[in-house]
mmCIF file of C-alpha atoms in Angstrom:
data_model
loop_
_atom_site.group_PDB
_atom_site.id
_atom_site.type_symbol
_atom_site.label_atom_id
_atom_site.label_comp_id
_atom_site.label_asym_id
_atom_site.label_seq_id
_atom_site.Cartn_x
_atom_site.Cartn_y
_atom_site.Cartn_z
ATOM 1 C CA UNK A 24 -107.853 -48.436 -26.211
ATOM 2 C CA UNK A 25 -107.540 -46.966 -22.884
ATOM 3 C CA UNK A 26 -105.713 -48.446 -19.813
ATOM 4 C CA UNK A 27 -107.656 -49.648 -16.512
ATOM 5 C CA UNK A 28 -107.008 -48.606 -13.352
ATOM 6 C CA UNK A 29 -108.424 -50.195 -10.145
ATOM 7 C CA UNK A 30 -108.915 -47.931 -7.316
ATOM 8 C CA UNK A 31 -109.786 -49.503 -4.632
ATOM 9 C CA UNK A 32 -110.498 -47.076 -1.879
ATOM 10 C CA UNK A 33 -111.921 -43.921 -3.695
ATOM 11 C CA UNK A 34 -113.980 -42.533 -1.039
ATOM 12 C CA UNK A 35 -111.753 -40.756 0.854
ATOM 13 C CA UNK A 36 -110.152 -36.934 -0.393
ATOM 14 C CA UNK A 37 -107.134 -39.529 -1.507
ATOM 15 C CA UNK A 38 -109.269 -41.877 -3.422
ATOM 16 C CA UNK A 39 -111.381 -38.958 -4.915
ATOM 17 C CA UNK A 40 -107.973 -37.123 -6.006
ATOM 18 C CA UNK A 41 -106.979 -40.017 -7.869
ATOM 19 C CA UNK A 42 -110.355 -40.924 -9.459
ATOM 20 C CA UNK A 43 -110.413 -37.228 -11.012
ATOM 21 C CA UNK A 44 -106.447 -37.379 -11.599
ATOM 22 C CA UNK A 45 -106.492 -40.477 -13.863
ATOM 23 C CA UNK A 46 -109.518 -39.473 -15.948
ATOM 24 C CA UNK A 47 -107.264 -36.711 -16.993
ATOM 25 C CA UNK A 48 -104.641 -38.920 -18.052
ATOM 26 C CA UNK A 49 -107.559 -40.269 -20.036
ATOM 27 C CA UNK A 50 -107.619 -43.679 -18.313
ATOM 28 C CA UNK A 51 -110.649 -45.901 -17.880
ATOM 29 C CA UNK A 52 -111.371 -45.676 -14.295
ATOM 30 C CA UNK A 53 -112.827 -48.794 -12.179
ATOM 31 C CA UNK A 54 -113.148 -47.683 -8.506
ATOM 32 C CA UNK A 55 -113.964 -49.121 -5.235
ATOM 33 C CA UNK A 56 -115.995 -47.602 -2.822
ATOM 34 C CA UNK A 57 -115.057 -48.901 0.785
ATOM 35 C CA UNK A 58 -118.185 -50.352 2.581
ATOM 36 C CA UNK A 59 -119.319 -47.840 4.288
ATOM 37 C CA UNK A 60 -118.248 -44.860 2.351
ATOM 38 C CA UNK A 61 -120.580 -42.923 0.357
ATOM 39 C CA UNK A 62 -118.685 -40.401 -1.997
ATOM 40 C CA UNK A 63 -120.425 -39.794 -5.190
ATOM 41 C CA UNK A 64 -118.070 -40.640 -8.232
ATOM 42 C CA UNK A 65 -118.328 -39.310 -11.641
ATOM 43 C CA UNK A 66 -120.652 -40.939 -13.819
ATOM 44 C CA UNK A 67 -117.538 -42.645 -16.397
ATOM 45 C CA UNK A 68 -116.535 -44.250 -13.569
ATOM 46 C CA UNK A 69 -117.287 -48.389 -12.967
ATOM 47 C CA UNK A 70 -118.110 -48.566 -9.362
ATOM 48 C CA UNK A 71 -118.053 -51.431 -7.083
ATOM 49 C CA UNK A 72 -117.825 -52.049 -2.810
ATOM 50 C CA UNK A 73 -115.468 -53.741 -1.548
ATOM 51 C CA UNK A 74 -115.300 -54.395 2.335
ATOM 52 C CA UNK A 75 -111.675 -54.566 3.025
ATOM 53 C CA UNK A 76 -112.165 -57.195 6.037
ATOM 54 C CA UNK A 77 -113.776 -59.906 3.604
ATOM 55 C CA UNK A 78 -111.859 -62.022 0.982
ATOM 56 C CA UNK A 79 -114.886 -62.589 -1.121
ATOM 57 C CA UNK A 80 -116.140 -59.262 -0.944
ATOM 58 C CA UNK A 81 -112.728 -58.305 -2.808
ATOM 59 C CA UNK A 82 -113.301 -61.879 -5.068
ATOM 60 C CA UNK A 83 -116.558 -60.521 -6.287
ATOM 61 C CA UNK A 84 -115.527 -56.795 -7.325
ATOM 62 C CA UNK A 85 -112.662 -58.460 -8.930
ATOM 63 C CA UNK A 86 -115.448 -60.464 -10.845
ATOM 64 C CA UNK A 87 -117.390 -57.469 -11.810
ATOM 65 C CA UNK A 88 -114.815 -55.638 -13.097
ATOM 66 C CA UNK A 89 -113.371 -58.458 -15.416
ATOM 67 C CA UNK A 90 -116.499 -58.886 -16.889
ATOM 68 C CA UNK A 91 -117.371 -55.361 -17.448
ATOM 69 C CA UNK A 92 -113.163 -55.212 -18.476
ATOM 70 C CA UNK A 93 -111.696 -58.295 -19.166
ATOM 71 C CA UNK A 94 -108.387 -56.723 -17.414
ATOM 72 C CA UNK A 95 -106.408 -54.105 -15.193
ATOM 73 C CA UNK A 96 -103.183 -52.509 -16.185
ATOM 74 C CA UNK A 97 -102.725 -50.888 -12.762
ATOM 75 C CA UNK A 98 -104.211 -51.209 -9.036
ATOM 76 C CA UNK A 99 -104.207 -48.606 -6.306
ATOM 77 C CA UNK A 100 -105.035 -49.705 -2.930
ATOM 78 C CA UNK A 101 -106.066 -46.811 -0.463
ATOM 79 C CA UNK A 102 -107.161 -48.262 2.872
ATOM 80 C CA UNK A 103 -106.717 -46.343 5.536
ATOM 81 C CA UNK A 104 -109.259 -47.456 8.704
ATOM 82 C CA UNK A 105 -106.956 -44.339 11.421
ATOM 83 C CA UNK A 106 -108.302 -41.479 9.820
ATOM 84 C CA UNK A 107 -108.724 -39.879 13.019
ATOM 85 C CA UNK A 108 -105.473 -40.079 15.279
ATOM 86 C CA UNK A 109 -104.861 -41.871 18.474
ATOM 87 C CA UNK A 110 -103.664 -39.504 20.924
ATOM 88 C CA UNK A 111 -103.032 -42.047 23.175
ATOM 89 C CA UNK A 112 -99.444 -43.774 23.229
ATOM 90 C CA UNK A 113 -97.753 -47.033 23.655
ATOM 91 C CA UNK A 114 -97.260 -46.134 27.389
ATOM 92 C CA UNK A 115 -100.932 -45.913 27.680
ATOM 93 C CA UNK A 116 -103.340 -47.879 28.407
ATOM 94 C CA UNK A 117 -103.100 -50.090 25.000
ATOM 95 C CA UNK A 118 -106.273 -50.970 22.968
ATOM 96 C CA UNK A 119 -105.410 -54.386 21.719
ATOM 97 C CA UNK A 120 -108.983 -54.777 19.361
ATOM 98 C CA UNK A 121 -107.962 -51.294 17.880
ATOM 99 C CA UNK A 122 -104.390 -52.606 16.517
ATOM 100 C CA UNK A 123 -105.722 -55.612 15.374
ATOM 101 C CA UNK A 124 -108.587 -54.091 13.611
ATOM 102 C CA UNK A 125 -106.307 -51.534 12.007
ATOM 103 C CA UNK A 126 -103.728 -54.589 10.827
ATOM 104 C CA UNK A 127 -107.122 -56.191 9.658
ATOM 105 C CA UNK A 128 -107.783 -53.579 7.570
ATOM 106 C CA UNK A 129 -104.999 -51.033 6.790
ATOM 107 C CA UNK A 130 -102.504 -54.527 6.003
ATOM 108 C CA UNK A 131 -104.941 -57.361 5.015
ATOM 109 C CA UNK A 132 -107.377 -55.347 3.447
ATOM 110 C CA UNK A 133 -104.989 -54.128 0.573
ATOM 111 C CA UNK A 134 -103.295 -57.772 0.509
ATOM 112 C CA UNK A 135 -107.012 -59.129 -0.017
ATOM 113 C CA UNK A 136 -107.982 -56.787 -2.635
ATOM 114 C CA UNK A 137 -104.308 -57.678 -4.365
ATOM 115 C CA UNK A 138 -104.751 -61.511 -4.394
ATOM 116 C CA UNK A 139 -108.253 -60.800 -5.930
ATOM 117 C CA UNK A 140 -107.036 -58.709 -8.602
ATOM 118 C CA UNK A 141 -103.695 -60.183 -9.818
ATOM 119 C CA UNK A 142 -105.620 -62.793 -12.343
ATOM 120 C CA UNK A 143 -106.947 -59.153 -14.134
ATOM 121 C CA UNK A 144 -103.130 -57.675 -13.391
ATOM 122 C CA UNK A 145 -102.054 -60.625 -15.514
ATOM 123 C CA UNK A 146 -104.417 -59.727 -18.038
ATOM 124 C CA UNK A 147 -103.124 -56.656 -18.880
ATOM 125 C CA UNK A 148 -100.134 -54.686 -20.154
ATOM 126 C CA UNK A 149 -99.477 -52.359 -17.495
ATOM 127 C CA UNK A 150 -98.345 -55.128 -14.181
ATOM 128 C CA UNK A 151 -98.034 -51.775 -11.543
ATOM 129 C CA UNK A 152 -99.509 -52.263 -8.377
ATOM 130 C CA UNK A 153 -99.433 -49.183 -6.015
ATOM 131 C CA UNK A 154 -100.037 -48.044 -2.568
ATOM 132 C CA UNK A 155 -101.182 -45.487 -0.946
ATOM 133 C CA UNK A 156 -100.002 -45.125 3.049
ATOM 134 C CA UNK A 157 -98.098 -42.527 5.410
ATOM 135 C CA UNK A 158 -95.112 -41.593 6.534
ATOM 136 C CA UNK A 159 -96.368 -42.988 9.815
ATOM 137 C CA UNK A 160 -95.453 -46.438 8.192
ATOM 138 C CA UNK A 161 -91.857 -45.767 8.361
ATOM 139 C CA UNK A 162 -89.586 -46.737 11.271
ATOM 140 C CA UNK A 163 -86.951 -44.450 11.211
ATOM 141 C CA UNK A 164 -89.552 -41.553 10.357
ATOM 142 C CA UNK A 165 -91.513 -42.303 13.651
ATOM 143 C CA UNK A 166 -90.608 -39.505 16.464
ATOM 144 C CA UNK A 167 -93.635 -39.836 19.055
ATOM 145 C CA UNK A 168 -95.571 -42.653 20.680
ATOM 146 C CA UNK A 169 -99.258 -41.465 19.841
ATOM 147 C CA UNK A 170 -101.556 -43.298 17.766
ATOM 148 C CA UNK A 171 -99.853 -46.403 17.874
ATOM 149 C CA UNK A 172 -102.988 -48.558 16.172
ATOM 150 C CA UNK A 173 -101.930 -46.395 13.029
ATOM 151 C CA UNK A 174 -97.884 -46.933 13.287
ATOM 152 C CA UNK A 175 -98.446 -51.030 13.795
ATOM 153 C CA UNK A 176 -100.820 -51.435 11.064
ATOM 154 C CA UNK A 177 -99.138 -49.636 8.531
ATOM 155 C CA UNK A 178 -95.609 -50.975 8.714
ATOM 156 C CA UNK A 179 -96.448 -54.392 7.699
ATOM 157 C CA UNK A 180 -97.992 -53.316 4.815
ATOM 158 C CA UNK A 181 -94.734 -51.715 3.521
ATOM 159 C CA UNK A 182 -93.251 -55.648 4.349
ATOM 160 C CA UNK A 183 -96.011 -57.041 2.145
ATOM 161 C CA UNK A 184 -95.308 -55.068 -0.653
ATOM 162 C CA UNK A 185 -91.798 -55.656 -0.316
ATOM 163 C CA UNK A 186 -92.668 -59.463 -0.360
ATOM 164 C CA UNK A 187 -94.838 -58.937 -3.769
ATOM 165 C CA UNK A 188 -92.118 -56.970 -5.236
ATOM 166 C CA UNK A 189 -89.606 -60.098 -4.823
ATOM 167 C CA UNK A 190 -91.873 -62.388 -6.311
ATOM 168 C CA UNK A 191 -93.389 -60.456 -8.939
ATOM 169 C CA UNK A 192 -90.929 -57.881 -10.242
ATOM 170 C CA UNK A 193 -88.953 -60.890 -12.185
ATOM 171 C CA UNK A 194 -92.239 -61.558 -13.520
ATOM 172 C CA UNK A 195 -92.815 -57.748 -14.997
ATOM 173 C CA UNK A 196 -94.172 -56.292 -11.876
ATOM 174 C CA UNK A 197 -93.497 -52.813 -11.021
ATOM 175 C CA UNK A 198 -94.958 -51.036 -7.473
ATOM 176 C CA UNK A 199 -95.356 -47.513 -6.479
ATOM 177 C CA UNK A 200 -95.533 -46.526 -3.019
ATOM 178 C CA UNK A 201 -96.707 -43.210 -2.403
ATOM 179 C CA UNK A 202 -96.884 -41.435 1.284
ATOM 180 C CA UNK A 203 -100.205 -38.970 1.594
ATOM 181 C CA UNK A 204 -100.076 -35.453 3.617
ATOM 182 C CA UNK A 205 -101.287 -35.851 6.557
ATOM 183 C CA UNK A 206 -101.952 -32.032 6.874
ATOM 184 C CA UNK A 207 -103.307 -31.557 3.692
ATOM 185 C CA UNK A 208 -106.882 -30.298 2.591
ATOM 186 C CA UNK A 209 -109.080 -31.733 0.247
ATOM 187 C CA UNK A 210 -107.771 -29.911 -2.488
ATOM 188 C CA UNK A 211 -104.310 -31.296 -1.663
ATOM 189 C CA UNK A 212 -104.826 -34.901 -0.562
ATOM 190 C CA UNK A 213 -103.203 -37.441 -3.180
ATOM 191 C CA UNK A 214 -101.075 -34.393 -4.720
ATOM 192 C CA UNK A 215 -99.151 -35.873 -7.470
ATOM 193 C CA UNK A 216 -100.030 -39.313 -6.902
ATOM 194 C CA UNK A 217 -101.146 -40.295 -10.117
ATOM 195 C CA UNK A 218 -97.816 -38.980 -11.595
ATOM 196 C CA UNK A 219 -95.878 -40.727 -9.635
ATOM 197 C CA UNK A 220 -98.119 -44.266 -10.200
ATOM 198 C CA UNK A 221 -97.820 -43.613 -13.957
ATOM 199 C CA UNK A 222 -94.466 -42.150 -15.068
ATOM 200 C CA UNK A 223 -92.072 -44.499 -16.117
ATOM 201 C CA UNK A 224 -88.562 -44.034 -13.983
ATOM 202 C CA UNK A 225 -86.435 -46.487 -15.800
ATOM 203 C CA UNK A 226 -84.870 -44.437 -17.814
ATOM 204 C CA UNK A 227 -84.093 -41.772 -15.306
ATOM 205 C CA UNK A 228 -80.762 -40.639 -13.767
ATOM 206 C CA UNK A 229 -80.441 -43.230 -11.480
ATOM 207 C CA UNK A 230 -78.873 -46.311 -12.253
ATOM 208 C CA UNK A 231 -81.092 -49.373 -13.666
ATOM 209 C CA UNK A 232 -80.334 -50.976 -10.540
ATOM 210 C CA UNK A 233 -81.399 -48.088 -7.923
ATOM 211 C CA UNK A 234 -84.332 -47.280 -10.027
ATOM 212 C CA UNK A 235 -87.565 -47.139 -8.777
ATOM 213 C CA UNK A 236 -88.353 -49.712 -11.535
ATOM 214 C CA UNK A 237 -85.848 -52.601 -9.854
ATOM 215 C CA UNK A 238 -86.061 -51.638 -6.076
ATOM 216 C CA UNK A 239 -89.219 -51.124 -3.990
ATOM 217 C CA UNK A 240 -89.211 -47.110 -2.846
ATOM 218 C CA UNK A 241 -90.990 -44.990 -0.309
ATOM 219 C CA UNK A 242 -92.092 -41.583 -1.519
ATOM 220 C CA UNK A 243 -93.837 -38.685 -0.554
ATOM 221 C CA UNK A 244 -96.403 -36.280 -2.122
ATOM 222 C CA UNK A 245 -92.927 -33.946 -2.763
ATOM 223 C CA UNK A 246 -91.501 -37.237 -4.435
ATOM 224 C CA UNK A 247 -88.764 -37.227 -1.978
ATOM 225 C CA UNK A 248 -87.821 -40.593 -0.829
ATOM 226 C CA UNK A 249 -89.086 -42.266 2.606
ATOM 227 C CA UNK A 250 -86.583 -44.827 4.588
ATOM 228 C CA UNK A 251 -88.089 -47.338 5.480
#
């Protein structure tokens, strides 16, 4: 039998990417379209909507998906509400509803769409949670001040997943965190991705502690790692 993979947040040239990436790696795909995105998904594909500011929006695609499923070996979470960047910066005038909105969405939103899922997660064989964000997410990566809605919204998602990772990795957990292009083209966005979120990287050079297995890690779409 297949494994399941939850996207949630496969509207975007991202989400799209990894919809068409893991059918080819033959998984059975259960995707998330982000209220109010409208990207047509291949027919295999389970759809659902889930509106990343609600908790029972996330409850009830968690819902349909167990009972079309029963479980979820892996879940993405793609939310990403600063597509377009801020050019203004922190010295600026600062737009207050914009950060929280962002935090709303880009932080809570995946955290939602995690709590809803984790019952399926437990379910299942596979235990991997990943997340898609950007390198704008890092502190010591950051060299401007523009589009500061985007830099305060995604850090504390890295935090979160940190926080999952200690609570859940001695419970078979393992997390992926994978930093998107922000220059790439459709036919680039979420580039490697779904290797990354699938190979297994415990047996790799590194030692069993400093694998990616036992320590929460940063990449990018080059699989070179991110500090945080």
């Amino acid at each position: 039998m297949n494994k399941v993979v939850m996207i949630a947040g496969a509207g975007d040239a991202v989400g799209i990417r990894l919809v068409k990436d893991f059918l080819k790696k033959e998984y059975t795909v259960a995707a998330a379209l982000l209220e109010g995105q409208d990207a047509q998904l291949p027919e295999e594909v389970y759809s659902v909507v889930i509106n990343p500011l609600c908790q029972q929006s996330a409850t009830d695609a968690a819902k349909a998906v167990e009972d079309k499923f029963g479980a979820v070996d892996l879940l993405v979470v793609n939310m990403d509400n600063c597509t377009e960047r801020d050019e203004k910066t922190i010295l600026d005038e600062p737009d207050y509803d914009a950060m929280k909105l962002a935090y709303e969405y880009n932080s809570l939103g995946p955290l939602r769409t995690i709590e809803a899922f984790l019952p399926l997660l437990e379910k299942g064989g596979g235990k991997r949670i990943c997340a898609v964000t950007s390198v704008d997410s890092s502190n010591n990566m950051t060299r401007d001040m523009r589009d500061f809605p985007g830099h305060v919204s995604k850090a504390p998602l890295n935090m979160a997943m940190n926080q999952l990772f200690n609570g859940l990795r001695p419970e078979g957990y393992t997390f992926r965190m994978y930093c998107k292009d922000p220059t790439a083209g459709p036919d680039k966005a979420g580039e490697f991705a779904v290797e990354y979120f699938t190979r297994n990287r415990s047996n790799e050079p590194e030692s069993y502690k400093h694998s990616d297995e036992n320590r929460l890690v940063l990449r990018d779409w080059m699989g070179i790692e991110i500090p945080w």
